[in-house]
Structures are given as structure tokens and as C-alpha cells.
mmCIF file of C-alpha atoms in Angstrom:
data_model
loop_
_atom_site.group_PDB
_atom_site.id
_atom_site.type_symbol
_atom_site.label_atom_id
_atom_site.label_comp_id
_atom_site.label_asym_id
_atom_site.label_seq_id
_atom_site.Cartn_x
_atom_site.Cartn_y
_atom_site.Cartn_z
ATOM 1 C CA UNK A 14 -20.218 -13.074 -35.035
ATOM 2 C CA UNK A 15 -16.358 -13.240 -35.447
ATOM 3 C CA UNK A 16 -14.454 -15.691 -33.377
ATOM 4 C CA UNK A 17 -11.237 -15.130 -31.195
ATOM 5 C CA UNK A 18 -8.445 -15.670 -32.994
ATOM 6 C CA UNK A 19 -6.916 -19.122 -32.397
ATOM 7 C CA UNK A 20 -3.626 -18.514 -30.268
ATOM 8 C CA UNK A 21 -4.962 -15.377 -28.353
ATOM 9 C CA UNK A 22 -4.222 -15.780 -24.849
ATOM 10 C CA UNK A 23 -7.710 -16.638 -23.010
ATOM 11 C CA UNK A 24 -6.974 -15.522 -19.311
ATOM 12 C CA UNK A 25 -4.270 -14.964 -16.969
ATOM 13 C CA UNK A 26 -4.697 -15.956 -13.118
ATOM 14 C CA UNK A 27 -2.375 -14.516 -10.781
ATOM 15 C CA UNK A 28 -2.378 -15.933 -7.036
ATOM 16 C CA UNK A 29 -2.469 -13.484 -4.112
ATOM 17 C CA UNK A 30 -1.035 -14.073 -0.494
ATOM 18 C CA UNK A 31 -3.366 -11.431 0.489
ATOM 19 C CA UNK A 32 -6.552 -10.477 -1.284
ATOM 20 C CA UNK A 33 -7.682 -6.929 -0.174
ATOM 21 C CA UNK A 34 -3.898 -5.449 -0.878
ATOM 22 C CA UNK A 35 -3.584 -7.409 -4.386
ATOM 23 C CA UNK A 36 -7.168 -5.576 -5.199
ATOM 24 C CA UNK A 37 -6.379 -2.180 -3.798
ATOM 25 C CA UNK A 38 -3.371 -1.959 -6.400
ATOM 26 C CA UNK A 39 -4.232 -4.243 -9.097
ATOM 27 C CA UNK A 40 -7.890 -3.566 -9.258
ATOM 28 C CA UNK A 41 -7.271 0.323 -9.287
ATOM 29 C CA UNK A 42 -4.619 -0.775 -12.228
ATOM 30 C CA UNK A 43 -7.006 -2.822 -14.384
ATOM 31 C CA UNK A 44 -9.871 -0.201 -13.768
ATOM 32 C CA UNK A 45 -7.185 2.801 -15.017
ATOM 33 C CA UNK A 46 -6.544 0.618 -17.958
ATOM 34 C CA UNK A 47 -10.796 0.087 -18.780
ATOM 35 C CA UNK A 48 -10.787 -3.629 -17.994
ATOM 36 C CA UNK A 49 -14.426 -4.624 -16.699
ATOM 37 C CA UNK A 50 -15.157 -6.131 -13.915
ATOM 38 C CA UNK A 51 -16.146 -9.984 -14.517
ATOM 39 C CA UNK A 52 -16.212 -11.945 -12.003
ATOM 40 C CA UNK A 53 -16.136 -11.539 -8.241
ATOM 41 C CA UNK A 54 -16.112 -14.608 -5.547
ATOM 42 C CA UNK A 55 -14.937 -14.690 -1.838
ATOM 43 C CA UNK A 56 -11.356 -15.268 -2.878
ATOM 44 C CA UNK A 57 -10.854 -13.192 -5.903
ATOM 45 C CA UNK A 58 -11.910 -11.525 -9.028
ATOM 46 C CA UNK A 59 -11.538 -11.166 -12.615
ATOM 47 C CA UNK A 60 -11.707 -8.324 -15.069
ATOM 48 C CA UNK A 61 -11.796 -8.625 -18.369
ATOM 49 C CA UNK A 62 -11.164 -6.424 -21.629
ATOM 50 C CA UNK A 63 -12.170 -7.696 -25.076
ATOM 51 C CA UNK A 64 -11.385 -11.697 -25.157
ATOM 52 C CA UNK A 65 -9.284 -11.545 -22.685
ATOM 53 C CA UNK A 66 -9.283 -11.388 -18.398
ATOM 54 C CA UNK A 67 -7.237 -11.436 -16.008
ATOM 55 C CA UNK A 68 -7.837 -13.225 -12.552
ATOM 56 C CA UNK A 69 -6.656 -12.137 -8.837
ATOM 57 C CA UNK A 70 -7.378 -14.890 -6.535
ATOM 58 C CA UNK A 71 -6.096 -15.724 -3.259
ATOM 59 C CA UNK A 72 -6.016 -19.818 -3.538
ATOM 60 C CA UNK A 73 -6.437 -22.112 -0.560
ATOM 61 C CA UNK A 74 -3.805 -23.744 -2.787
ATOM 62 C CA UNK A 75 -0.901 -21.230 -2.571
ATOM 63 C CA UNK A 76 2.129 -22.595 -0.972
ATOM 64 C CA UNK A 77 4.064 -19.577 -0.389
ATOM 65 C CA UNK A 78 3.343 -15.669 0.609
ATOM 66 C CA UNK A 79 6.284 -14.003 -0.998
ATOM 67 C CA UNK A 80 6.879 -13.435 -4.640
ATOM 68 C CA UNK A 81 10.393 -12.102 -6.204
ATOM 69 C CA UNK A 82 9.885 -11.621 -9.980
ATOM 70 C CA UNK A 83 13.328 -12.261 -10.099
ATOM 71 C CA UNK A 84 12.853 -16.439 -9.515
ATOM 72 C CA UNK A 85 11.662 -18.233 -12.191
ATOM 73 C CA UNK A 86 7.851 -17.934 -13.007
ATOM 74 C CA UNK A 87 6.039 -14.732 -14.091
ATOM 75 C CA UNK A 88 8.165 -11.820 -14.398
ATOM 76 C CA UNK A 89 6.068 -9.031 -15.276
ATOM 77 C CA UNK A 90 2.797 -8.055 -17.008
ATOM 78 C CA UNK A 91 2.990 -5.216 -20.128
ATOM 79 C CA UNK A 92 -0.213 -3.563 -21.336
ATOM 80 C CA UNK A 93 -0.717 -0.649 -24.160
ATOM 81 C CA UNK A 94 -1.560 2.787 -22.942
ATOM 82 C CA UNK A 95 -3.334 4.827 -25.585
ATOM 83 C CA UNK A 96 -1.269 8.015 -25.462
ATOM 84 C CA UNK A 97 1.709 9.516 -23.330
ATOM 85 C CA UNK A 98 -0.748 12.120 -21.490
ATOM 86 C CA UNK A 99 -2.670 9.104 -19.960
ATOM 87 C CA UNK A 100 1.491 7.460 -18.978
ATOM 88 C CA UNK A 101 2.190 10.100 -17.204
ATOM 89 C CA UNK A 102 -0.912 10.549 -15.719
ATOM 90 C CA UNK A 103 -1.086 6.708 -14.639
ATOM 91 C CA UNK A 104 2.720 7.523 -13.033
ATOM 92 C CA UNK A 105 1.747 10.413 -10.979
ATOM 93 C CA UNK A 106 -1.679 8.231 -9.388
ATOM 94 C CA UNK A 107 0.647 4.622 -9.280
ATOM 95 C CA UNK A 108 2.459 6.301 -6.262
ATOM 96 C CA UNK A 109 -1.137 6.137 -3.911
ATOM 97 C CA UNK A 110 -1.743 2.499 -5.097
ATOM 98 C CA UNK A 111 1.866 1.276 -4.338
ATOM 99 C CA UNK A 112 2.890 0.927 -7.532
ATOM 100 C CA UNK A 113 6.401 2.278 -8.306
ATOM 101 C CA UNK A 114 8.303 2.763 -11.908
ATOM 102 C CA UNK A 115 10.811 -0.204 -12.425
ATOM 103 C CA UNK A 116 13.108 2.450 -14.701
ATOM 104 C CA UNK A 117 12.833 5.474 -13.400
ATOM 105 C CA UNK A 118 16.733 6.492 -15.381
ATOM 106 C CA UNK A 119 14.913 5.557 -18.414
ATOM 107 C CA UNK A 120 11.450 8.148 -18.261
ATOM 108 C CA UNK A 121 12.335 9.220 -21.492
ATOM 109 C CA UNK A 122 11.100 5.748 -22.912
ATOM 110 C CA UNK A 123 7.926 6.842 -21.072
ATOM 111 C CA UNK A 124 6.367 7.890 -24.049
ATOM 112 C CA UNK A 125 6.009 4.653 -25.425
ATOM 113 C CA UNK A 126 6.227 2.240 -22.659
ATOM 114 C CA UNK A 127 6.208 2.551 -18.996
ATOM 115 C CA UNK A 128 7.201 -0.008 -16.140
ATOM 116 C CA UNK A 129 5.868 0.146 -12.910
ATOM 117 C CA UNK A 130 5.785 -2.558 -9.855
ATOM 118 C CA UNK A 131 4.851 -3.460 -6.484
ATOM 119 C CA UNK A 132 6.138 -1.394 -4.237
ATOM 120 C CA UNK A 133 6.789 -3.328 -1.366
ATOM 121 C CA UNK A 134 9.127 -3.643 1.676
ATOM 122 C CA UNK A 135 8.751 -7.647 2.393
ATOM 123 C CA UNK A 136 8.801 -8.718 -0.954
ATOM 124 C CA UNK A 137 5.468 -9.889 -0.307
ATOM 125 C CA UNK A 138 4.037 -8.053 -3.642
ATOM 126 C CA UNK A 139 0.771 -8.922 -5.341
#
């Protein structure tokens, strides 16, 4: 059995203001991109892929309900896609989970890397 190599990030947890919208985008994004479902409790869930997961919760902790990934903290989240077909294809569904491309002047970088975000009008993304 090989072991994780030491300095590979473990999880990510991402906090929610709102539960069902952060899982109608998110979870549609992690399931597009093969990640497994994990774990699932009354105030989130986790998906993982390999050694890795990545948690959505909605904390009883949080102190705000808006996020700007402009402010300090976590700007954005990059993962490989295997091939451009599957980019483009991701782009085209994105629009019917609210997910928008953060460069659209720059699709012709699409074929290696692709940006999208939250489209939201509050700023109250997930």
C-alpha cells in the first residue's frame, strides 16, 4: 500500500451561507469533474477524488453571508480537465448551474485552462 505523499493537501472546507444553492452548483461541479461523493450530514457534504476532498458545509459558525473573492481569503479553486472537448463542454452546461467564465476575452486559453465563477447578483456566491 503506498502512502500519500507528505505535503499533499488533505481537504479543503469551504463554508456556505446557504446550503441547497452551494450544492446545486458546486455539487453538479465536483460530480462533472468525477469527485465521489464522501460524506453527507445535515449541514454539508464532502466529495472526494484520490487523497484528496473537498467539503461544502454551511457552519452554525459562519459570521457573514456574502463572499467577494476579491477580500483577502480564498480567491479561487483550479482543477485539471482531461481534454479541451470536455472544457468546452463543462462551459456550455456551467451556464444552468450558475457558473459563469471569469475570462471570457481570453477563450482562446480555453484549451488549457478555463475559469469559471459564481454567478451571482448579491455577491452572496457559494
Amino acid at each position: 500500500m503506498s502512502r500519500t505523499p507528505h505535503g499533499t493537501l488533505h481537504h479543503v472546507e469551504l463554508w456556505v451561507p446557504n446550503l441547497d444553492r452551494a450544492l446545486a452548483s458546486l455539487g453538479w461541479l465536483l460530480e462533472e469533474l468525477k469527485h465521489a461523493l464522501f460524506q453527507s450530514w445535515a449541514g454539508g457534504r464532502s466529495w472526494q477524488l484520490g487523497p484528496i476532498y473537498l467539503v461544502i458545509e454551511q457552519s452554525p459558525s459562519l459570521t457573514g453571508e456574502e463572499h467577494d473573492r476579491c477580500r483577502p481569503g480564498l480567491n479561487h479553486v483550479a482543477f485539471h480537465i482531461k481534454d479541451a472537448f470536455t472544457v468546452e463542454r463543462m462551459v456550455t452546461d456551467a451556464a444552468q448551474h450558475v457558473w459563469r467564465l471569469m475570462f471570457p476575452e481570453k477563450a482562446s486559453l480555453r484549451r488549457q485552462q478555463t475559469a469559471l465563477t459564481r454567478e451571482t447578483t448579491s455577491n452572496r456566491g457559494e
